[in-house]
Short mmCIF file of C-alpha atoms and ligand atoms in Angstrom, two decimals:
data_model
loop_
_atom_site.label_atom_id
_atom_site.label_comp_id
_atom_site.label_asym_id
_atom_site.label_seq_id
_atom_site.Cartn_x
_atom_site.Cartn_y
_atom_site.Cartn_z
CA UNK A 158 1.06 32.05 -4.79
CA UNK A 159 -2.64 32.38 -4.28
CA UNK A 160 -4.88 29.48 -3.77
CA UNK A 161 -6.49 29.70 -6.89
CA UNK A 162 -3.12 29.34 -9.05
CA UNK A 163 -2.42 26.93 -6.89
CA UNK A 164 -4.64 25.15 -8.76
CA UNK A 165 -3.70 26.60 -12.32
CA UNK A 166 0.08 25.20 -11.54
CA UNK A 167 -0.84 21.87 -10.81
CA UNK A 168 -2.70 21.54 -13.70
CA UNK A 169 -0.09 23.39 -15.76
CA UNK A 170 3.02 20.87 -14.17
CA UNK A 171 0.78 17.91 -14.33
CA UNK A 172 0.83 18.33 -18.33
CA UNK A 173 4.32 19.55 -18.56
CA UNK A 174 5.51 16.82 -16.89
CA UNK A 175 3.60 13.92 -17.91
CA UNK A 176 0.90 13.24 -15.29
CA UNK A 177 -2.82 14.18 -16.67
CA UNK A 178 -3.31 15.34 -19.99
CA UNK A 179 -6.84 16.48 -21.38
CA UNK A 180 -8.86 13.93 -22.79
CA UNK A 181 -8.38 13.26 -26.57
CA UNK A 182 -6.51 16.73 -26.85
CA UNK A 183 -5.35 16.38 -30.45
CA UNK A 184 -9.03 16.23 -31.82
CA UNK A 185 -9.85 19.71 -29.62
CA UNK A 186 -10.38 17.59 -26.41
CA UNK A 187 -13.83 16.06 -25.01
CA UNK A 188 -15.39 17.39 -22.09
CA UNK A 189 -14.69 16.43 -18.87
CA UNK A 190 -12.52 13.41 -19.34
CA UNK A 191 -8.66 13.60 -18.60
CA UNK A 192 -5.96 11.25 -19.74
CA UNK A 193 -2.93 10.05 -17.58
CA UNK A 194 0.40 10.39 -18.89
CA UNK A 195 3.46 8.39 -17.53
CA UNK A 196 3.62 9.65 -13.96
CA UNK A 197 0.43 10.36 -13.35
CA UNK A 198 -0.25 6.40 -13.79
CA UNK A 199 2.16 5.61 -11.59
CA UNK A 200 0.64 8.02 -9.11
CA UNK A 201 -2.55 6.78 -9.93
CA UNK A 202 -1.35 3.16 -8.93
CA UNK A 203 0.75 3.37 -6.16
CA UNK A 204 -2.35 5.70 -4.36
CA UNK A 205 -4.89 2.45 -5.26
CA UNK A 206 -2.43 0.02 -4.24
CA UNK A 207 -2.12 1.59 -0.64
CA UNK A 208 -5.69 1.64 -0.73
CA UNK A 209 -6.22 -1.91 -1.52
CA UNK A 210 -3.62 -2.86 1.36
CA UNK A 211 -4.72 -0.66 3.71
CA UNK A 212 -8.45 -1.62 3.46
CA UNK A 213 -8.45 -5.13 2.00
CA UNK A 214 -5.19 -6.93 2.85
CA UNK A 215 -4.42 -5.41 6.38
CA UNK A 216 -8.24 -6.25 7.40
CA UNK A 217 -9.76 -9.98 8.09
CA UNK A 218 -12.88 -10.58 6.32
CA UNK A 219 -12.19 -8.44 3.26
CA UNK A 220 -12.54 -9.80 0.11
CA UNK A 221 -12.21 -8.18 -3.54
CA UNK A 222 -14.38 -7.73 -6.65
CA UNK A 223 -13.30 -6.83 -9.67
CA UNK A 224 -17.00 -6.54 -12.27
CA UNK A 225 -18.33 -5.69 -15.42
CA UNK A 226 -18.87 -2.20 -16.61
CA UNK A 227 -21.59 -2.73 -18.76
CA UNK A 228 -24.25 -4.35 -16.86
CA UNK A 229 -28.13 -5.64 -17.17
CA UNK A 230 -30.09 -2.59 -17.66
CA UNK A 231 -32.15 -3.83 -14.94
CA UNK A 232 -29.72 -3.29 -12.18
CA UNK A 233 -30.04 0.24 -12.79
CA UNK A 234 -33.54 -0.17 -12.22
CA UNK A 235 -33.25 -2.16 -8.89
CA UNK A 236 -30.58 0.37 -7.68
CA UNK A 237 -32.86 3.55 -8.25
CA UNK A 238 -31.10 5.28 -10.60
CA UNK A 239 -32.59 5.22 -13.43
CA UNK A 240 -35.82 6.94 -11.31
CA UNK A 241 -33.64 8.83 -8.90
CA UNK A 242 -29.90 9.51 -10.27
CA UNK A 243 -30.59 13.03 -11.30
CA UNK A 244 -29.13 16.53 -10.50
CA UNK A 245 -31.70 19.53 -10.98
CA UNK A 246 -30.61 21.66 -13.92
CA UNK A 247 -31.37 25.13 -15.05
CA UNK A 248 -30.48 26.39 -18.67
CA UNK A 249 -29.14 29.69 -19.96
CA UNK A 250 -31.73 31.45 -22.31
CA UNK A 251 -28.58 34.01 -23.81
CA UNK A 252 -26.44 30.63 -24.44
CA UNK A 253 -28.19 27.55 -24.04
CA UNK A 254 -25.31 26.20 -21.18
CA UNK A 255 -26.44 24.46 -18.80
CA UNK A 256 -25.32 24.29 -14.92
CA UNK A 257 -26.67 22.38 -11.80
CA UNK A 258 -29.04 24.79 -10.23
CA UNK A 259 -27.57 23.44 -6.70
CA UNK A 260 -24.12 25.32 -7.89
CA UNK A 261 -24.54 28.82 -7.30
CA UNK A 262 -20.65 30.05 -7.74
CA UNK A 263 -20.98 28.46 -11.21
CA UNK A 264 -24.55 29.93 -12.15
CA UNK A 265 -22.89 33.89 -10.12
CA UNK A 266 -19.87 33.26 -12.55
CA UNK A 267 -22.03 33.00 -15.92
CA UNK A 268 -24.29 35.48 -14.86
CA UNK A 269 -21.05 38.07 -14.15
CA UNK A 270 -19.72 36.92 -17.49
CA UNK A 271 -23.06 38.15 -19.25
CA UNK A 272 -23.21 40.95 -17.26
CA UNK A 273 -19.92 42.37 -18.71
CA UNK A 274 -20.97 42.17 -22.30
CA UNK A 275 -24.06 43.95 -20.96
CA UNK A 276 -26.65 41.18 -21.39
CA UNK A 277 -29.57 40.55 -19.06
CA UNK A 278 -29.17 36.81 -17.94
CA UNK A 279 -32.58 34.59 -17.85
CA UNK A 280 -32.62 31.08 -16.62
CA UNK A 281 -35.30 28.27 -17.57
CA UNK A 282 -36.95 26.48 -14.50
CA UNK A 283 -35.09 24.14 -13.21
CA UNK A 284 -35.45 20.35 -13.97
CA UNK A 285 -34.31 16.89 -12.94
CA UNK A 286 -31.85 15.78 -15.52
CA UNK A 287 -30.49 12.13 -15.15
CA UNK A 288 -26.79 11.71 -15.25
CA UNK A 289 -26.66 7.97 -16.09
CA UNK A 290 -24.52 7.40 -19.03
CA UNK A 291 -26.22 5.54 -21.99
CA UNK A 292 -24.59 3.45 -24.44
CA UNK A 293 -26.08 1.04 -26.90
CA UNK A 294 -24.60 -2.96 -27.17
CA UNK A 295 -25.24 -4.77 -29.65
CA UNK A 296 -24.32 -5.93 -33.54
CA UNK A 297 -27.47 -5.44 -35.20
CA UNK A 298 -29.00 -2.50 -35.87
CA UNK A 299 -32.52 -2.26 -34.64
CA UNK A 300 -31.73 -4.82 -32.03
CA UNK A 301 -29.34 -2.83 -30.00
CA UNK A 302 -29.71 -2.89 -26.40
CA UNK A 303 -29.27 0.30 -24.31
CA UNK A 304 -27.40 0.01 -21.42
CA UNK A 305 -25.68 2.55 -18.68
CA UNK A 306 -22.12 2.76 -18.07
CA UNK A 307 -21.94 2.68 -14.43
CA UNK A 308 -23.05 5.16 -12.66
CA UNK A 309 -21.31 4.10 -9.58
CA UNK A 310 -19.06 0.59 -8.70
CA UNK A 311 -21.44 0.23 -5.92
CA UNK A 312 -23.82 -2.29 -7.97
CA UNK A 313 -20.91 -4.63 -9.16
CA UNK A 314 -20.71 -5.55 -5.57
CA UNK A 315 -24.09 -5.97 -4.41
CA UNK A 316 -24.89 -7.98 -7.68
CA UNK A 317 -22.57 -10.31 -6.59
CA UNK A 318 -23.22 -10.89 -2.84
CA UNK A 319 -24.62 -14.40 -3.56
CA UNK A 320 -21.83 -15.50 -5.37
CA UNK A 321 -19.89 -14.90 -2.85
CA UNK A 322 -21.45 -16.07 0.23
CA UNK A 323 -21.75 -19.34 -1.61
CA UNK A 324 -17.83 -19.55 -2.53
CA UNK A 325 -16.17 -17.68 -0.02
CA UNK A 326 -18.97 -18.83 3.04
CA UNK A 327 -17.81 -15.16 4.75
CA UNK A 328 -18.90 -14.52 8.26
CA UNK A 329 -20.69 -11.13 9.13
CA UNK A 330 -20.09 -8.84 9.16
CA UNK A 331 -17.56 -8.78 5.77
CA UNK A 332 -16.36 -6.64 3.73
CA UNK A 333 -16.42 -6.73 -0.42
CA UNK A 334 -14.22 -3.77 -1.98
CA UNK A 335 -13.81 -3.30 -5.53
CA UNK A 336 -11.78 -0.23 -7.46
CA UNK A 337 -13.11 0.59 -11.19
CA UNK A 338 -14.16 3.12 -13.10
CA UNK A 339 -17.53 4.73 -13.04
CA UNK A 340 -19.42 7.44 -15.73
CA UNK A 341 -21.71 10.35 -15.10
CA UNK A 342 -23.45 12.46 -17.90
CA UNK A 343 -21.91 15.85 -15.38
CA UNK A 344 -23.64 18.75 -16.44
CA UNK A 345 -20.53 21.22 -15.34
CA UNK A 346 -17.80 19.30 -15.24
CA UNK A 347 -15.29 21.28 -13.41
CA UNK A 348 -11.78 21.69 -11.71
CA UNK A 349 -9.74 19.37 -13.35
CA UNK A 350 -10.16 15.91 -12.50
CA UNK A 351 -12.14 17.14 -9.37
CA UNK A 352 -15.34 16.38 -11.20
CA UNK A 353 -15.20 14.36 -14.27
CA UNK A 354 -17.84 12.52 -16.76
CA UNK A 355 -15.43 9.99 -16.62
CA UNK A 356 -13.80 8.75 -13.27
CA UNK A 357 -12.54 6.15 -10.56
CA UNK A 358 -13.88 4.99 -7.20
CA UNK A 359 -12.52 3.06 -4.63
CA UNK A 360 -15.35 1.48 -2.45
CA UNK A 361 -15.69 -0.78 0.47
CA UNK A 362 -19.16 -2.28 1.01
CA UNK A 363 -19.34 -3.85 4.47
CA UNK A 364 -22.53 -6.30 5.22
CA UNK A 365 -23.79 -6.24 8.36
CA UNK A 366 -26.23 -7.51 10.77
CA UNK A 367 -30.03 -5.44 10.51
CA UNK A 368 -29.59 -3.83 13.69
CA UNK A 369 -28.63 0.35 14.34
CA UNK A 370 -26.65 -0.94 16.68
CA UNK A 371 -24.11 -2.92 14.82
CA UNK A 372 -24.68 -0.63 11.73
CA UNK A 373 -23.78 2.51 13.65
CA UNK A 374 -20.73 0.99 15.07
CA UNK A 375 -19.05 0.06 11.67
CA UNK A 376 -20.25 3.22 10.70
CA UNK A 377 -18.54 5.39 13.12
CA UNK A 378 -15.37 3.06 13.01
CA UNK A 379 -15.44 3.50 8.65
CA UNK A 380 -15.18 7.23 9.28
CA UNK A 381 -12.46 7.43 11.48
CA UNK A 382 -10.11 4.57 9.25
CA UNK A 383 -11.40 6.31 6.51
CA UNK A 384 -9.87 9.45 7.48
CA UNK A 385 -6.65 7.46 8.76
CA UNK A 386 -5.80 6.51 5.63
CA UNK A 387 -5.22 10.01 4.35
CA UNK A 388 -3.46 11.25 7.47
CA UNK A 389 -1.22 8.28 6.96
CA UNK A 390 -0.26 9.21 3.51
CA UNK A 391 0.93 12.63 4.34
CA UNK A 392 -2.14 15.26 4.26
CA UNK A 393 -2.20 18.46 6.23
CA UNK A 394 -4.76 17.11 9.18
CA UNK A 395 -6.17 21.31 9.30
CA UNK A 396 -6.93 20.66 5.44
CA UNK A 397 -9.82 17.54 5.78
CA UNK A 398 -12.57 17.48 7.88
CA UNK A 399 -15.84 15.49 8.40
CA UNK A 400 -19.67 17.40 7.70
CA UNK A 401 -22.66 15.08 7.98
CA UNK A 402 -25.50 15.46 4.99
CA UNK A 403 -28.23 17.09 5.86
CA UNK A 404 -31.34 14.42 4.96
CA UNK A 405 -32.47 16.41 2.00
CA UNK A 406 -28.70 15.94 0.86
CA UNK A 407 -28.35 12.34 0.90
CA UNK A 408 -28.75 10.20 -1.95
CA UNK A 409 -31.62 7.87 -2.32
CA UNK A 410 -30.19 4.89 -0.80
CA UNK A 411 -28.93 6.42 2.31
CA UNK A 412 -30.32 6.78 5.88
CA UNK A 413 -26.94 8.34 6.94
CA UNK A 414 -24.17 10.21 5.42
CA UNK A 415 -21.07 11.83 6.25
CA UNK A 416 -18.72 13.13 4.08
CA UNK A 417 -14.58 13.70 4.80
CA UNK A 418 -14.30 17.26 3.15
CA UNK A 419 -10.62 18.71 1.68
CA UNK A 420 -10.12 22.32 1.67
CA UNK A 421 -9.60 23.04 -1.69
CA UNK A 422 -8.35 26.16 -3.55
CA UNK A 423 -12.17 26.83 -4.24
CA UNK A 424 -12.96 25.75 -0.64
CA UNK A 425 -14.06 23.06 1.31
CA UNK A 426 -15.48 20.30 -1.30
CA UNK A 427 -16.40 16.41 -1.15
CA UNK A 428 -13.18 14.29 -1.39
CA UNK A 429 -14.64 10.77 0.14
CA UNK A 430 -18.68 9.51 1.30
CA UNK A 431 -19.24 7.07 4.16
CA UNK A 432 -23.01 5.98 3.93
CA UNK A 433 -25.41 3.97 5.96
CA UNK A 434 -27.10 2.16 2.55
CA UNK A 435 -29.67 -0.21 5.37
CA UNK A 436 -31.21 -3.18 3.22
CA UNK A 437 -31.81 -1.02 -0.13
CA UNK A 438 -29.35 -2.63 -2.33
CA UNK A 439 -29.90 -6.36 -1.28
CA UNK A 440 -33.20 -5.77 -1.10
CA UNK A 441 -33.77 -4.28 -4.13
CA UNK A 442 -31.77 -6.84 -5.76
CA UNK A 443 -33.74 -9.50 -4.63
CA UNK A 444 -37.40 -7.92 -5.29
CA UNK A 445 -36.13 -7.05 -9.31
CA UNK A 446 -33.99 -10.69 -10.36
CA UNK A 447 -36.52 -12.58 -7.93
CA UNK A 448 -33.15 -14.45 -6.15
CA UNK A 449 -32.91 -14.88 -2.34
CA UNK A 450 -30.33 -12.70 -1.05
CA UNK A 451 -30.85 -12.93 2.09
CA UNK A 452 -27.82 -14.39 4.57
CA UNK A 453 -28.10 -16.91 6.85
CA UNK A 454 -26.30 -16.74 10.16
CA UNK A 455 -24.94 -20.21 11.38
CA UNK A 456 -24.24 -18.63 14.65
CA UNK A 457 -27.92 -17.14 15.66
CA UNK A 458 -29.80 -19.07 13.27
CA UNK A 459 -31.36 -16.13 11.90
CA UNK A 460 -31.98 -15.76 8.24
CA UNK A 461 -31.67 -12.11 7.33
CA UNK A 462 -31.17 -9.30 4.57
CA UNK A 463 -27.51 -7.74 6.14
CA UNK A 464 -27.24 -3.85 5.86
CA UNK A 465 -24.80 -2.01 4.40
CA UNK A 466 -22.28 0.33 5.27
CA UNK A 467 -20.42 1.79 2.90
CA UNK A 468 -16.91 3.85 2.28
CA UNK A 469 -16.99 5.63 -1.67
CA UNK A 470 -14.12 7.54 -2.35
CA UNK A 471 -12.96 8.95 -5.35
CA UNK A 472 -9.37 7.60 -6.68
CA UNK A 473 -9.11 11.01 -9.06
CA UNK A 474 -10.29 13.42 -6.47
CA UNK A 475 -7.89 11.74 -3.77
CA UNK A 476 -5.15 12.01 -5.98
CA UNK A 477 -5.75 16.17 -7.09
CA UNK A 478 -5.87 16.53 -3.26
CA UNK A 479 -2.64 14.79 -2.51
CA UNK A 480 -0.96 16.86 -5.34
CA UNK A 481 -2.40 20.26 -4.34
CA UNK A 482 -1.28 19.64 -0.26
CA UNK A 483 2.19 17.89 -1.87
CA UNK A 484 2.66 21.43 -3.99
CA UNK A 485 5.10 23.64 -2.45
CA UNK A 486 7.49 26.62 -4.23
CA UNK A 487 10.07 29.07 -2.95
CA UNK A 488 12.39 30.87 -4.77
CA UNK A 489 14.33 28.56 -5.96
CA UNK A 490 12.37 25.09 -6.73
CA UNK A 491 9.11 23.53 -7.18
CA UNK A 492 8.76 20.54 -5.29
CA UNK A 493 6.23 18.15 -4.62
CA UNK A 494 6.50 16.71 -1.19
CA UNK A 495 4.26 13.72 -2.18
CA UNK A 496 4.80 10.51 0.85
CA UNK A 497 7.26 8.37 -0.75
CA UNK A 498 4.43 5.96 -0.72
CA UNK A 499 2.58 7.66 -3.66
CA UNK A 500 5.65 9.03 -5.44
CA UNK A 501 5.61 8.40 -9.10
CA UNK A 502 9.80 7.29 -8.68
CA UNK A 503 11.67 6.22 -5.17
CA UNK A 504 14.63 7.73 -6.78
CA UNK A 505 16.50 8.84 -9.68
CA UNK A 506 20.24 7.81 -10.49
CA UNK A 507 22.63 10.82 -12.17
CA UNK A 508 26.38 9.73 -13.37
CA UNK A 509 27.69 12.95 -12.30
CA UNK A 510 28.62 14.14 -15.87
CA UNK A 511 26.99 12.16 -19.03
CA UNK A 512 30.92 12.13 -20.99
CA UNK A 513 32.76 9.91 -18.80
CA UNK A 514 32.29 6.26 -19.57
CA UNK A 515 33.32 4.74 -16.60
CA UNK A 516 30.89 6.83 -14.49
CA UNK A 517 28.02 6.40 -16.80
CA UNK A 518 28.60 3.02 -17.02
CA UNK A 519 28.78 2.42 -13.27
CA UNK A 520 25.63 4.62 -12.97
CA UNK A 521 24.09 2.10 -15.10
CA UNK A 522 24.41 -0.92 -13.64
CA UNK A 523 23.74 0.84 -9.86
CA UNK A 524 20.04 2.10 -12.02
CA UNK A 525 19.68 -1.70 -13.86
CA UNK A 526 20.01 -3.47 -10.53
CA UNK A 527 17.82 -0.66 -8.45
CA UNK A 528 14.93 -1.44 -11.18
CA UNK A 529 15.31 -5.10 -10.69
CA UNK A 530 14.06 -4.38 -6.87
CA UNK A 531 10.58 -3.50 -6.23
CA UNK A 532 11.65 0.27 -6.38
CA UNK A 533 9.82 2.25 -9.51
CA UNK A 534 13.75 3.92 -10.64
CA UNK A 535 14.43 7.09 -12.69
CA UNK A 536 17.28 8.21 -14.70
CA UNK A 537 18.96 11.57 -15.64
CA UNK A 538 22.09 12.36 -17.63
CA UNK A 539 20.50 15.72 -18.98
CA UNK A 540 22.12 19.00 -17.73
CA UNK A 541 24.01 20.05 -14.77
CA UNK A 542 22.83 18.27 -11.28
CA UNK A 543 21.45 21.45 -10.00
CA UNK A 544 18.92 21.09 -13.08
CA UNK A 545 18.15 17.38 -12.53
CA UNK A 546 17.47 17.96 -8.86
CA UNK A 547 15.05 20.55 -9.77
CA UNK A 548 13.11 18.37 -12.38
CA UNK A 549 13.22 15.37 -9.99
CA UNK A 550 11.97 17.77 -7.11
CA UNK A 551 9.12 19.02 -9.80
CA UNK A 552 7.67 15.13 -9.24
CA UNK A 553 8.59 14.55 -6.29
CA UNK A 554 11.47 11.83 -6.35
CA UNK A 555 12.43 11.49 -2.47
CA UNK A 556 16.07 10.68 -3.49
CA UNK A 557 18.52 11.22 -5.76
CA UNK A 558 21.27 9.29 -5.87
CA UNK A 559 24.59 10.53 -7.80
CA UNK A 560 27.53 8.36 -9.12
CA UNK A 561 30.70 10.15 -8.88
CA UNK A 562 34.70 9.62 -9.13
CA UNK A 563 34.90 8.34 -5.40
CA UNK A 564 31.97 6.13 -6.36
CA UNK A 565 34.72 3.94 -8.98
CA UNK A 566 37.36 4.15 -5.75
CA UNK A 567 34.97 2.84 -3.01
CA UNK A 568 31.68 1.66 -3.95
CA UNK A 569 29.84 4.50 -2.56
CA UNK A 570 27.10 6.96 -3.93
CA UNK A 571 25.70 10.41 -2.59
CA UNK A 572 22.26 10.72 -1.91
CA UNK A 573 20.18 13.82 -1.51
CA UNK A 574 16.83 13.80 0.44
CA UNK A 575 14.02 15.77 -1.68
CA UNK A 576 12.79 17.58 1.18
CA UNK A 577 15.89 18.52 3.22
CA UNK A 578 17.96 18.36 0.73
CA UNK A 579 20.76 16.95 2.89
CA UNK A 580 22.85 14.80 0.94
CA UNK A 581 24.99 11.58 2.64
CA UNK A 582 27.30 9.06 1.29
CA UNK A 583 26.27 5.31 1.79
CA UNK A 584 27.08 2.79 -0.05
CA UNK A 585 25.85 1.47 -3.11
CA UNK A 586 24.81 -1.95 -1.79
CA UNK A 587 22.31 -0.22 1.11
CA UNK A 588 20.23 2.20 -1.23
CA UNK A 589 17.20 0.16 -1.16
CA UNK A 590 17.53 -0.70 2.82
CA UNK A 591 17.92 3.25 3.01
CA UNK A 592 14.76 4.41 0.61
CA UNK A 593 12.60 1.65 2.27
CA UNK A 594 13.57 2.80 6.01
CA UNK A 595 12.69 6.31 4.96
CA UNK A 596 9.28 5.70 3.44
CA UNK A 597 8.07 3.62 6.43
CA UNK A 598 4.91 4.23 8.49
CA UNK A 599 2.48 3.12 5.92
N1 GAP B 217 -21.50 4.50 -4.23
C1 GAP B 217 -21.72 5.77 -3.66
C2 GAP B 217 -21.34 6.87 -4.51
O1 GAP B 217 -21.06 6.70 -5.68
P1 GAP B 217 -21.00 9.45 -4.51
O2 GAP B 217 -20.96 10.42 -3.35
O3 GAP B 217 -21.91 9.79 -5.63
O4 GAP B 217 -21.35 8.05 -3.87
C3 GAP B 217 -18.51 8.80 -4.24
O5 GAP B 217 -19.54 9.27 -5.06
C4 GAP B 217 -17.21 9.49 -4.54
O6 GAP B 217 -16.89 9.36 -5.93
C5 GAP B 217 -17.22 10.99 -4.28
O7 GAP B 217 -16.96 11.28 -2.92
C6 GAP B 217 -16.09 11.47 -5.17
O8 GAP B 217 -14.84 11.29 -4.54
C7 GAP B 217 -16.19 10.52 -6.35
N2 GAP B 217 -16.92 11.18 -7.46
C8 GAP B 217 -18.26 11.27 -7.60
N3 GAP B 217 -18.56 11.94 -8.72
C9 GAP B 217 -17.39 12.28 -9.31
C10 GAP B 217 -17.04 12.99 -10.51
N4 GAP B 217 -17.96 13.44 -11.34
N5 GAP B 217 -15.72 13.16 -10.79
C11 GAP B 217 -14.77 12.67 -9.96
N6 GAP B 217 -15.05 12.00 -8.82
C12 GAP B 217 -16.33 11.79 -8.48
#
């Protein structure tokens, strides 16, 4: 298996088995958006669930935000992207396609696929395009407002600082996270949910006092939690890295940046962002909707505008990269060695053949009164066991648990570990004591 169709078999299992589907596929599919199927929402929820425990619930001082997409036009105006949210873009004079003149393997792979029908490739100059999405709100024609879907969650937050201060009277420095969607007009939209038009973020915004001091020190301490959190879930630590943004790189708002970098199948590539934002947003804010957001400190008695750190990670591109370091195959199986955190099911329940009543009716009620725990169950009566194994390894179940003859005479069950594939007998009662012990450590 090469790296490259490492990436074609994800993509190929994740629609055969019911995790991401292309957007709107039965009317020829819409560019750049991808729908979740059945397991891939489960995925997708376990993998933001961690993340809300390990960053908001494990942490003092951590609140949540949940906003609006649609938003006041003018927040887009405060935030700078309406005036700065732009990638540079160069057009094809053969075609008319256009690509982000900062992407040279995708502009080297149009040009070679010109070349081979023996066309001479020109390019326009390139120009800023800006990738905020527009939409227009309204019910009367005429009178329709234009707005932007969100270009990032980011401004949900800051929008909101007051309102929170004055009901939640946080002390700083605090944290305000939020997990939503977020839209961007992407000129090349490209390896599979890697970059979308359409996408999730998971963000932490953490206020802080105006100082480089304090603001390098939650900095530096974001990174390294940051990059925890995937270690903890299971990722190959020789497959992410840090690389700091050069200043030309950074966006608009930022006086530092660092990204944590996967080593993808088309090489090393942006997974998560960890910026130093200073007083921009708050700022901003305040300067466009003429509101004080400033915060006062009972403890100094200063009055200030905090700074901002922030953590912006991407809840699609997180979960491609767990899936393509989870994706394993030898001669006999597929499996997907996903933590047992993030696996779509915690285990799957076979009666050892589906034409014996008593088993499958014993199977039953072991599966009825596994799904009344907090366990996300599965269950298989199709085929031989060898073949459900090899589906359940396909998703990555981490057990499967069979109901057999001795199961009627003594209350016990076998069950097989995913990635030794050891099997043990335990009893029937201790199943959920035994997943939960083995998908500790998170
Ligand atoms: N609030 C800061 C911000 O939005 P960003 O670097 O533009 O920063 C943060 O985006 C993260 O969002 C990225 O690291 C990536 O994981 C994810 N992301 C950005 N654009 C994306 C796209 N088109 N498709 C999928 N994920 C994307």
């Amino acid at each position: 298996m090469t790296e490259q169709n490492k990436l074609e078999k994800i993509v190929s299992l994740c629609k055969r088995r019911g995790f991401i589907f292309p957007g709107s596929e039965i009317y020829g599919g819409l560019k750049g958006t991808w729908d979740y199927g059945p397991l891939g929402s489960e995925l997708k929820f376990n993998l933001k669930q961690s993340w809300w425990k390990y960053m908001v619930h494990d942490r003092e001082n951590v609140f949540g935000v949940n906003a609006a997409i649609m938003m006041n036009p003018k927040v887009w105006e405060a935030s700078g992207h309406i005036a700065s949210f732009t990638d540079p873009l160069v057009e094809c004079k053969i075609c008319n396609e256009r690509f982000r003149a900062d992407k040279q393997e995708d502009i080297k792979e149009h040009e070679e696929m010109h070349a081979k029908k023996k066309q001479k490739i020109a390019w326009t100059e390139p120009k800023q395009f800006n990738i905020l999405v527009e939409a227009k709100l309204g019910v009367v024609e005429g009178e329709k407002t234009t707005v932007y879907l969100r270009g990032e969650i980011t401004q949900g937050v800051h929008v909101n600082f007051k309102n929170v201060v004055d009901s939640m009277h946080p002390k700083i420095p605090f944290g305000l996270a939020q997990i939503g969607k977020a839209f961007r007009n992407e000129i090349t939209p490209r390896n599979f949910v890697f970059r979308s038009r359409e996408f999730e973020q998971m963000e932490l915004q953490t206020y802080v006092k105006p100082d480089e001091a304090s603001a390098m020190e939650v900095f530096n301490e974001m990174k390294n939690i940051r990059m925890q959190w995937y270690l903890n879930l299971g990722i190959d630590k020789n497959k992410l890295r840090f690389r700091e943004h050069a200043p030309d790189e950074r966006a608009h708002y930022a006086r530092a940046a660092w990204d944590i970098e996967y080593e993808t199948p088309w090489g090393w590539d942006e997974c998560e962002g960890v910026h130093h934002r200073g007083d921009w947003d708050l700022s901003r804010h305040g300067e466009f909707s003429g509101q004080d957001l400033s915060y006062f400190d009972r403890e100094t008695n200063e009055r200030f505008i905090p700074w901002v750190i922030e953590t912006s990670g991407g809840v699609d591109r997180a979960l491609l990269f767990f899936l393509l370091d989870a994706y394993k195959e030898d001669e006999k199986r597929v499996v997907l060695k996903l933590h047992p955190k993030l696996a779509p099911y915690k285990a799957a329940v076979f009666p050892l053949v589906a034409n014996k009543p008593e088993l499958v009716a014993k199977a039953r009620q072991i599966f009825k009164d596994l799904k009344m725990t907090s366990l996300n169950i599965a269950w298989d009566d199709r085929g031989n066991i060898g073949k459900r194994y090899y589906s359940q390894d396909e998703i990555g179940t981490p057990h499967c648990i069979t109901v057999d003859y001795q199961t009627l005479e003594d209350g016990t069950v076998t069950i097989r570990d995913r990635d030794t594939m050891k099997q043990e007998r335990i009893e029937a009662d201790k199943i959920v004591n035994f997943i939960e012990d083995r998908s500790k450590g998170f």
